[in-house]
Short mmCIF file of C-alpha atoms and ligand atoms in Angstrom, two decimals:
data_model
loop_
_atom_site.label_atom_id
_atom_site.label_comp_id
_atom_site.label_asym_id
_atom_site.label_seq_id
_atom_site.Cartn_x
_atom_site.Cartn_y
_atom_site.Cartn_z
CA UNK U 30 39.43 -24.38 -34.43
CA UNK U 31 36.84 -22.85 -32.09
CA UNK U 32 39.18 -24.69 -29.29
CA UNK U 33 41.93 -22.26 -29.71
CA UNK U 34 39.90 -19.54 -30.55
CA UNK U 35 37.46 -20.08 -27.31
CA UNK U 36 40.25 -18.93 -25.05
CA UNK U 37 40.35 -15.53 -26.26
CA UNK U 38 36.78 -15.10 -26.52
CA UNK U 39 36.46 -16.11 -22.82
CA UNK U 40 39.36 -13.76 -22.15
CA UNK U 41 37.17 -10.93 -23.16
CA UNK U 42 33.93 -9.66 -21.05
CA UNK U 43 31.09 -12.17 -22.21
CA UNK U 44 28.98 -9.39 -23.17
CA UNK U 45 31.97 -7.57 -25.69
CA UNK U 46 32.52 -11.01 -26.94
CA UNK U 47 28.98 -11.79 -27.56
CA UNK U 48 28.69 -8.33 -29.38
CA UNK U 49 31.95 -9.40 -31.24
CA UNK U 50 30.30 -12.59 -32.47
CA UNK U 51 27.02 -10.67 -33.74
CA UNK U 52 29.12 -8.29 -34.95
CA UNK U 53 31.11 -10.90 -36.87
CA UNK U 54 27.93 -12.57 -38.32
CA UNK U 55 26.30 -9.45 -39.89
CA UNK U 56 29.91 -8.64 -41.23
CA UNK U 57 29.76 -11.79 -42.91
CA UNK U 58 27.05 -10.83 -45.03
CA UNK U 59 29.19 -8.66 -46.86
CA UNK U 60 31.78 -10.93 -47.84
CA UNK U 61 31.65 -12.84 -50.88
CA UNK U 62 30.44 -16.58 -50.76
CA UNK U 63 30.44 -16.10 -47.09
CA UNK U 64 27.13 -17.82 -46.50
CA UNK U 65 28.33 -20.87 -48.72
CA UNK U 66 31.42 -21.25 -46.54
CA UNK U 67 29.17 -21.09 -43.39
CA UNK U 68 26.84 -23.38 -44.70
CA UNK U 69 29.06 -25.87 -46.32
CA UNK U 70 31.03 -25.95 -42.87
CA UNK U 71 28.21 -26.13 -40.18
CA UNK U 72 24.82 -27.15 -41.47
CA UNK U 73 23.99 -30.52 -42.08
CA UNK U 74 21.13 -31.60 -44.11
CA UNK U 75 19.36 -34.73 -43.89
CA UNK U 76 15.39 -35.41 -44.78
CA UNK U 77 15.17 -37.69 -41.32
CA UNK U 78 15.85 -34.48 -39.39
CA UNK U 79 12.69 -32.54 -40.63
CA UNK U 80 9.67 -32.10 -38.22
CA UNK U 81 6.38 -30.80 -38.85
CA UNK U 82 5.33 -29.12 -35.48
CA UNK U 83 2.47 -26.52 -35.11
CA UNK U 84 1.68 -26.20 -38.40
CA UNK U 85 4.98 -25.53 -39.66
CA UNK U 86 8.22 -27.31 -40.99
CA UNK U 87 11.69 -27.64 -39.39
CA UNK U 88 14.34 -28.44 -41.42
CA UNK U 89 15.92 -29.77 -38.30
CA UNK U 90 14.80 -29.85 -34.35
CA UNK U 91 17.91 -27.93 -33.47
CA UNK U 92 17.14 -24.07 -32.56
CA UNK U 93 18.73 -20.93 -30.99
CA UNK U 94 17.41 -20.21 -27.80
CA UNK U 95 16.19 -16.65 -26.96
CA UNK U 96 18.62 -13.89 -25.48
CA UNK U 97 21.52 -14.85 -28.20
CA UNK U 98 19.88 -12.41 -30.84
CA UNK U 99 17.86 -10.01 -28.95
CA UNK U 100 17.13 -8.11 -31.53
CA UNK U 101 17.08 -10.24 -34.23
CA UNK U 102 20.50 -9.04 -35.75
CA UNK U 103 21.83 -12.09 -37.43
CA UNK U 104 18.88 -14.34 -38.26
CA UNK U 105 20.02 -15.51 -41.58
CA UNK U 106 23.54 -16.20 -40.82
CA UNK U 107 22.42 -18.21 -37.26
CA UNK U 108 20.79 -20.47 -40.04
CA UNK U 109 24.08 -20.70 -42.24
CA UNK U 110 25.29 -22.18 -38.64
CA UNK U 111 23.29 -25.09 -38.87
CA UNK U 112 20.19 -24.14 -36.88
CA UNK U 113 16.81 -25.30 -37.91
CA UNK U 114 15.02 -22.32 -36.28
CA UNK U 115 15.97 -18.87 -34.44
CA UNK U 116 14.17 -17.59 -31.85
CA UNK U 117 14.38 -13.96 -31.03
CA UNK U 118 14.06 -11.37 -27.99
CA UNK U 119 13.26 -11.40 -25.60
CA UNK U 120 11.16 -8.41 -27.19
CA UNK U 121 9.47 -5.73 -25.49
CA UNK U 122 7.16 -3.19 -26.65
CA UNK U 123 9.24 -0.14 -25.74
CA UNK U 124 13.44 -0.21 -26.02
CA UNK U 125 15.09 -1.18 -22.42
CA UNK U 126 18.74 -0.82 -21.67
CA UNK U 127 18.43 -3.81 -18.73
CA UNK U 128 20.35 -4.32 -15.79
CA UNK U 129 23.63 -2.51 -14.81
CA UNK U 130 26.65 -4.11 -15.95
CA UNK U 131 28.29 -6.70 -15.33
CA UNK U 132 25.60 -8.63 -15.79
CA UNK U 133 27.14 -12.16 -17.56
CA UNK U 134 29.29 -14.56 -15.75
CA UNK U 135 30.62 -17.94 -17.02
CA UNK U 136 31.41 -20.70 -14.73
CA UNK U 137 33.59 -23.04 -16.80
CA UNK U 138 33.82 -25.38 -14.04
CA UNK U 139 29.99 -25.88 -14.64
CA UNK U 140 29.93 -25.37 -18.17
CA UNK U 141 27.26 -22.66 -17.15
CA UNK U 142 26.54 -18.94 -17.50
CA UNK U 143 24.81 -16.96 -14.71
CA UNK U 144 22.97 -13.83 -16.36
CA UNK U 145 21.34 -10.99 -15.26
CA UNK U 146 20.40 -9.27 -18.39
CA UNK U 147 17.04 -7.96 -17.56
CA UNK U 148 15.68 -8.35 -21.08
CA UNK U 149 17.70 -5.14 -22.61
CA UNK U 150 16.84 -4.87 -25.84
CA UNK U 151 15.77 -2.60 -28.96
CA UNK U 152 12.32 -2.65 -28.48
CA UNK U 153 9.65 -4.37 -30.83
CA UNK U 154 9.34 -1.83 -33.37
CA UNK U 155 13.22 -1.75 -34.39
CA UNK U 156 13.22 -5.26 -34.18
CA UNK U 157 10.21 -6.10 -36.53
CA UNK U 158 12.37 -3.21 -38.58
CA UNK U 159 15.24 -5.47 -38.77
CA UNK U 160 13.37 -8.53 -39.30
CA UNK U 161 11.30 -7.17 -42.20
CA UNK U 162 14.78 -5.71 -44.09
CA UNK U 163 16.37 -8.77 -44.41
CA UNK U 164 13.07 -10.84 -44.79
CA UNK U 165 13.48 -11.97 -48.63
CA UNK U 166 16.71 -13.83 -47.82
CA UNK U 167 15.20 -15.79 -44.74
CA UNK U 168 15.40 -19.39 -45.13
CA UNK U 169 15.08 -19.98 -41.13
CA UNK U 170 11.96 -20.00 -38.84
CA UNK U 171 12.30 -17.28 -36.31
CA UNK U 172 10.03 -17.44 -33.11
CA UNK U 173 9.47 -13.99 -31.34
CA UNK U 174 9.88 -13.98 -27.77
CA UNK U 175 8.13 -11.31 -26.13
CA UNK U 176 7.85 -9.86 -23.08
CA UNK U 177 6.64 -6.96 -20.91
CA UNK U 178 8.62 -3.29 -20.20
CA UNK U 179 10.74 -3.79 -16.34
CA UNK U 180 8.71 -0.41 -15.60
CA UNK U 181 5.43 -1.89 -16.49
CA UNK U 182 3.27 -3.27 -13.36
CA UNK U 183 1.94 -6.58 -13.28
CA UNK U 184 -1.17 -5.62 -13.08
CA UNK U 185 -0.68 -4.09 -16.88
CA UNK U 186 1.34 -6.80 -18.34
CA UNK U 187 -1.46 -8.38 -20.48
CA UNK U 188 -1.27 -5.01 -22.67
CA UNK U 189 2.61 -5.04 -23.03
CA UNK U 190 2.68 -8.55 -24.41
CA UNK U 191 -0.11 -7.62 -26.65
CA UNK U 192 1.53 -4.56 -28.30
CA UNK U 193 4.73 -6.55 -28.43
CA UNK U 194 3.07 -9.38 -30.19
CA UNK U 195 0.77 -7.01 -32.17
CA UNK U 196 4.44 -5.49 -33.71
CA UNK U 197 5.88 -8.76 -34.43
CA UNK U 198 2.87 -10.29 -36.08
CA UNK U 199 3.46 -10.43 -39.62
CA UNK U 200 7.47 -10.78 -38.83
CA UNK U 201 7.68 -14.32 -36.87
CA UNK U 202 6.59 -17.42 -37.50
CA UNK U 203 5.58 -18.40 -34.09
CA UNK U 204 5.77 -17.10 -30.66
CA UNK U 205 6.98 -17.66 -27.21
CA UNK U 206 5.11 -15.96 -24.22
CA UNK U 207 7.94 -15.16 -21.90
CA UNK U 208 7.04 -14.85 -18.08
CA UNK U 209 9.90 -16.92 -16.20
CA UNK U 210 12.74 -14.70 -16.77
CA UNK U 211 14.19 -14.12 -13.30
CA UNK U 212 16.22 -11.18 -14.36
CA UNK U 213 13.14 -8.84 -13.87
CA UNK U 214 11.86 -7.83 -10.63
CA UNK U 215 8.40 -9.29 -10.32
CA UNK U 216 8.15 -10.97 -14.16
CA UNK U 217 7.97 -14.76 -12.44
CA UNK U 218 4.86 -13.84 -10.52
CA UNK U 219 3.31 -13.36 -13.93
CA UNK U 220 2.73 -17.40 -14.31
CA UNK U 221 0.61 -17.54 -11.05
CA UNK U 222 -3.03 -17.69 -11.68
CA UNK U 223 -5.19 -14.23 -12.88
CA UNK U 224 -1.97 -12.83 -13.81
CA UNK U 225 -0.95 -15.26 -16.11
CA UNK U 226 -4.67 -16.09 -17.46
CA UNK U 227 -5.00 -12.12 -18.31
CA UNK U 228 -1.72 -12.34 -20.58
CA UNK U 229 -2.89 -15.55 -22.26
CA UNK U 230 -6.22 -14.21 -22.55
CA UNK U 231 -5.27 -11.47 -24.16
CA UNK U 232 -3.10 -12.96 -26.61
CA UNK U 233 -5.94 -15.60 -27.86
CA UNK U 234 -8.07 -12.78 -28.45
CA UNK U 235 -5.72 -10.63 -30.40
CA UNK U 236 -4.89 -13.54 -32.65
CA UNK U 237 -8.45 -13.91 -33.90
CA UNK U 238 -8.19 -10.45 -35.72
CA UNK U 239 -5.41 -11.90 -37.61
CA UNK U 240 -5.78 -13.64 -40.90
CA UNK U 241 -2.86 -15.88 -41.08
CA UNK U 242 -2.49 -18.36 -37.38
CA UNK U 243 0.77 -17.84 -35.71
CA UNK U 244 1.60 -20.84 -32.83
CA UNK U 245 1.99 -19.13 -29.54
CA UNK U 246 4.10 -21.25 -26.89
CA UNK U 247 4.40 -20.13 -23.21
CA UNK U 248 7.88 -20.40 -22.09
CA UNK U 249 8.04 -21.84 -18.20
CA UNK U 250 10.43 -21.35 -15.22
CA UNK U 251 12.51 -24.66 -14.40
CA UNK U 252 11.69 -23.54 -10.86
CA UNK U 253 8.04 -24.68 -10.76
CA UNK U 254 6.46 -26.90 -8.67
CA UNK U 255 4.43 -30.05 -10.12
CA UNK U 256 1.13 -28.63 -9.01
CA UNK U 257 2.11 -25.25 -10.55
CA UNK U 258 3.04 -27.26 -13.88
CA UNK U 259 -0.80 -28.85 -14.06
CA UNK U 260 -2.28 -25.64 -13.35
CA UNK U 261 -0.46 -24.04 -16.38
CA UNK U 262 -1.38 -26.84 -18.69
CA UNK U 263 -4.60 -26.27 -17.88
CA UNK U 264 -4.82 -23.09 -18.85
CA UNK U 265 -2.61 -23.48 -22.00
CA UNK U 266 -5.43 -26.05 -23.03
CA UNK U 267 -7.97 -23.98 -22.37
CA UNK U 268 -7.15 -20.93 -24.52
CA UNK U 269 -5.87 -23.23 -27.36
CA UNK U 270 -1.61 -22.39 -26.59
CA UNK U 271 0.27 -24.42 -29.06
CA UNK U 272 3.18 -25.59 -26.89
CA UNK U 273 5.69 -24.91 -24.43
CA UNK U 274 9.05 -24.10 -24.04
CA UNK U 275 10.62 -25.69 -21.03
CA UNK U 276 12.54 -24.24 -19.90
CA UNK U 277 13.91 -20.63 -18.50
CA UNK U 278 16.95 -20.15 -16.50
CA UNK U 279 16.87 -21.12 -12.63
CA UNK U 280 17.59 -19.68 -9.63
CA UNK U 281 18.82 -22.50 -7.89
CA UNK U 282 22.58 -23.07 -6.94
CA UNK U 283 22.51 -26.52 -6.19
CA UNK U 284 25.18 -29.23 -6.73
CA UNK U 285 27.70 -26.58 -8.42
CA UNK U 286 31.31 -27.07 -8.82
CA UNK U 287 32.09 -23.45 -8.66
CA UNK U 288 33.33 -22.43 -5.37
CA UNK U 289 31.10 -20.39 -3.32
CA UNK U 290 33.23 -17.52 -2.95
CA UNK U 291 33.48 -17.12 -6.71
CA UNK U 292 29.60 -17.81 -6.55
CA UNK U 293 29.09 -15.28 -3.50
CA UNK U 294 30.53 -12.32 -5.86
CA UNK U 295 28.25 -12.36 -8.81
CA UNK U 296 25.13 -10.70 -8.64
CA UNK U 297 21.82 -12.62 -8.19
CA UNK U 298 20.79 -14.16 -11.81
CA UNK U 299 19.63 -16.89 -13.81
CA UNK U 300 21.85 -20.30 -14.48
CA UNK U 301 21.93 -21.51 -17.56
CA UNK U 302 23.93 -24.97 -19.19
CA UNK U 303 25.12 -28.25 -18.08
CA UNK U 304 23.68 -27.70 -14.38
CA UNK U 305 20.29 -27.65 -15.82
CA UNK U 306 19.82 -30.60 -18.37
CA UNK U 307 18.59 -33.47 -15.39
CA UNK U 308 16.06 -31.09 -14.42
CA UNK U 309 15.11 -30.19 -17.85
CA UNK U 310 14.89 -34.11 -18.79
CA UNK U 311 12.09 -34.16 -15.93
CA UNK U 312 10.19 -31.63 -16.31
CA UNK U 313 10.31 -32.40 -20.29
CA UNK U 314 9.15 -36.40 -19.32
CA UNK U 315 6.31 -35.02 -16.51
CA UNK U 316 4.68 -32.76 -18.98
CA UNK U 317 5.05 -35.27 -22.24
CA UNK U 318 3.33 -38.13 -20.03
CA UNK U 319 0.59 -35.81 -18.58
CA UNK U 320 -0.51 -34.70 -22.02
CA UNK U 321 0.38 -38.06 -23.33
CA UNK U 322 2.70 -36.39 -25.95
CA UNK U 323 -0.31 -34.21 -27.42
CA UNK U 324 1.56 -30.55 -26.33
CA UNK U 325 4.65 -30.04 -28.78
CA UNK U 326 7.59 -29.05 -26.23
CA UNK U 327 10.46 -26.87 -27.11
CA UNK U 328 13.31 -28.23 -24.42
CA UNK U 329 15.59 -25.59 -23.50
CA UNK U 330 18.59 -25.86 -20.55
CA UNK U 331 21.28 -28.03 -20.34
CA UNK U 332 22.71 -29.16 -23.77
CA UNK U 333 26.21 -28.86 -23.72
CA UNK U 334 27.12 -32.12 -24.74
CA UNK U 335 26.86 -34.11 -28.25
CA UNK U 336 24.27 -36.85 -26.66
CA UNK U 337 22.24 -34.20 -24.85
CA UNK U 338 19.85 -33.19 -27.40
CA UNK U 339 18.95 -36.79 -28.00
CA UNK U 340 18.16 -37.62 -24.46
CA UNK U 341 15.44 -34.61 -24.65
CA UNK U 342 14.04 -36.03 -27.97
CA UNK U 343 13.95 -38.92 -25.55
CA UNK U 344 12.06 -37.79 -22.88
CA UNK U 345 9.34 -36.45 -24.92
CA UNK U 346 10.39 -32.92 -26.78
CA UNK U 347 9.77 -32.60 -30.18
CA UNK U 348 12.35 -30.06 -30.35
CA UNK U 349 15.43 -28.83 -28.36
CA UNK U 350 17.59 -25.10 -28.07
CA UNK U 351 20.33 -23.93 -26.98
CA UNK U 352 22.26 -21.61 -25.82
CA UNK U 353 24.82 -21.68 -22.84
CA UNK U 354 26.57 -25.38 -24.88
CA UNK U 355 27.09 -23.17 -28.15
CA UNK U 356 28.96 -20.69 -26.38
CA UNK U 357 30.81 -23.52 -24.57
CA UNK U 358 30.98 -25.52 -28.01
CA UNK U 359 31.59 -23.20 -30.68
CA UNK U 360 29.71 -23.06 -34.45
CA UNK U 361 30.79 -26.70 -34.96
CA UNK U 362 28.23 -27.64 -32.11
CA UNK U 363 24.92 -28.01 -34.17
CA UNK U 364 26.09 -29.90 -37.05
CA UNK U 365 27.80 -32.88 -34.34
CA UNK U 366 24.52 -32.59 -32.21
CA UNK U 367 22.59 -33.46 -35.92
CA UNK U 368 24.67 -35.93 -36.84
CA UNK U 369 24.14 -37.56 -33.58
CA UNK U 370 20.37 -37.52 -33.72
CA UNK U 371 20.10 -38.85 -37.35
C1 FMN E 18 22.94 -14.54 -21.28
C2 FMN E 18 21.33 -15.17 -21.40
C3 FMN E 18 20.31 -14.29 -21.64
C4 FMN E 18 18.96 -14.70 -21.88
N1 FMN E 18 18.31 -14.28 -22.62
C5 FMN E 18 16.78 -14.63 -22.30
C6 FMN E 18 15.72 -13.50 -22.83
O1 FMN E 18 16.06 -12.94 -23.04
N2 FMN E 18 14.36 -14.27 -22.52
C7 FMN E 18 14.50 -16.01 -22.48
O2 FMN E 18 12.94 -16.15 -22.80
N3 FMN E 18 15.66 -16.06 -22.35
C8 FMN E 18 16.44 -15.97 -22.29
N4 FMN E 18 17.51 -16.76 -22.00
C9 FMN E 18 17.34 -18.12 -21.45
C10 FMN E 18 17.54 -19.60 -22.55
O3 FMN E 18 16.93 -18.76 -23.50
C11 FMN E 18 17.35 -20.69 -22.03
O4 FMN E 18 16.07 -20.95 -22.23
C12 FMN E 18 18.07 -20.82 -20.99
O5 FMN E 18 19.32 -20.10 -21.09
C13 FMN E 18 18.47 -22.09 -20.92
O6 FMN E 18 18.90 -22.81 -21.84
P1 FMN E 18 20.76 -23.14 -21.88
O7 FMN E 18 20.79 -24.00 -20.81
O8 FMN E 18 21.14 -23.97 -23.30
O9 FMN E 18 21.58 -21.66 -21.87
C14 FMN E 18 18.80 -16.20 -21.59
C15 FMN E 18 19.86 -17.01 -21.25
C16 FMN E 18 21.10 -16.29 -21.31
C17 FMN E 18 22.46 -17.22 -20.97
#
């Protein structure tokens, strides 16, 4: 059915289509038996798919990547579409509108997207309220992806991460520190040396004040060099972080089938989707080898066909996430992936 619906959704501006999908998921809440119907159609449960990772039990290893439900508007409904976990955000301490529109572009020839959203979100207080309101019905693991407000200088970034962390602490199951978004000016500079240390140290300290332990992961850029990855790993072990998300969108454009003339009309931004897969596999394998498989890795980047998730798990990923592949393949995609993994 999605094959028939997709041309209509792709005819609409990407951000409008995105709002329509979230709106439809929220509306489905009020339609009797809709959850049951969605679950029956799109979920695939099998005990062999369950994973115990950083102290949490995931019913399956396929999750929704950050950015699709930034404000945690439809968390339970994503669970009904088969996802074993949902990463909300990125969430910043204060609400922010993001970059001027248009800021999402589809590249169908590459099964890819370029986005320049700039971490638009309703802010940590509103997102926490959204999660609290529907907490009793929750059946899916929720990760809270946090970042800093664009207006906050990098030197003061750690305080922003801390404020978002504290506001979301009681309403998410794990955290992801996003320092790798290429769409906020100078944000990816936070992946370097002392700036990253300040953020990681602040979050690790803050976690000690809470009774319940919440795993904290770091989301890397796919554009890091081998040396940068090794330096980051040293920091991850020094502060006892629980894992990595590998990786965010890339600023690279090599090997695309989309004509250069089309690309030149698109603003700068992060590329996601099929062109990322080879690099994600290499990066996951490199990190899994360096860490002898001791550090959980959530692979994110390039899962656009059914066998791709399996390749990432075989390379050493513990869990996988999708965003762009979901847009191109529709809701039945998760179930097909889960069947292939099984
Ligand atoms: C439109 C869009 C918005 C995104 N927003 C965020 C975000 O706010 N925070 C984040 O950490 N990643 C964000 N991402 C990156 C995704 O979480 C994911 O890491 C990336 O798209 C690679 O996975 P994919 O190839 O399955 O799309 C965004 C991606 C897209 C396409």
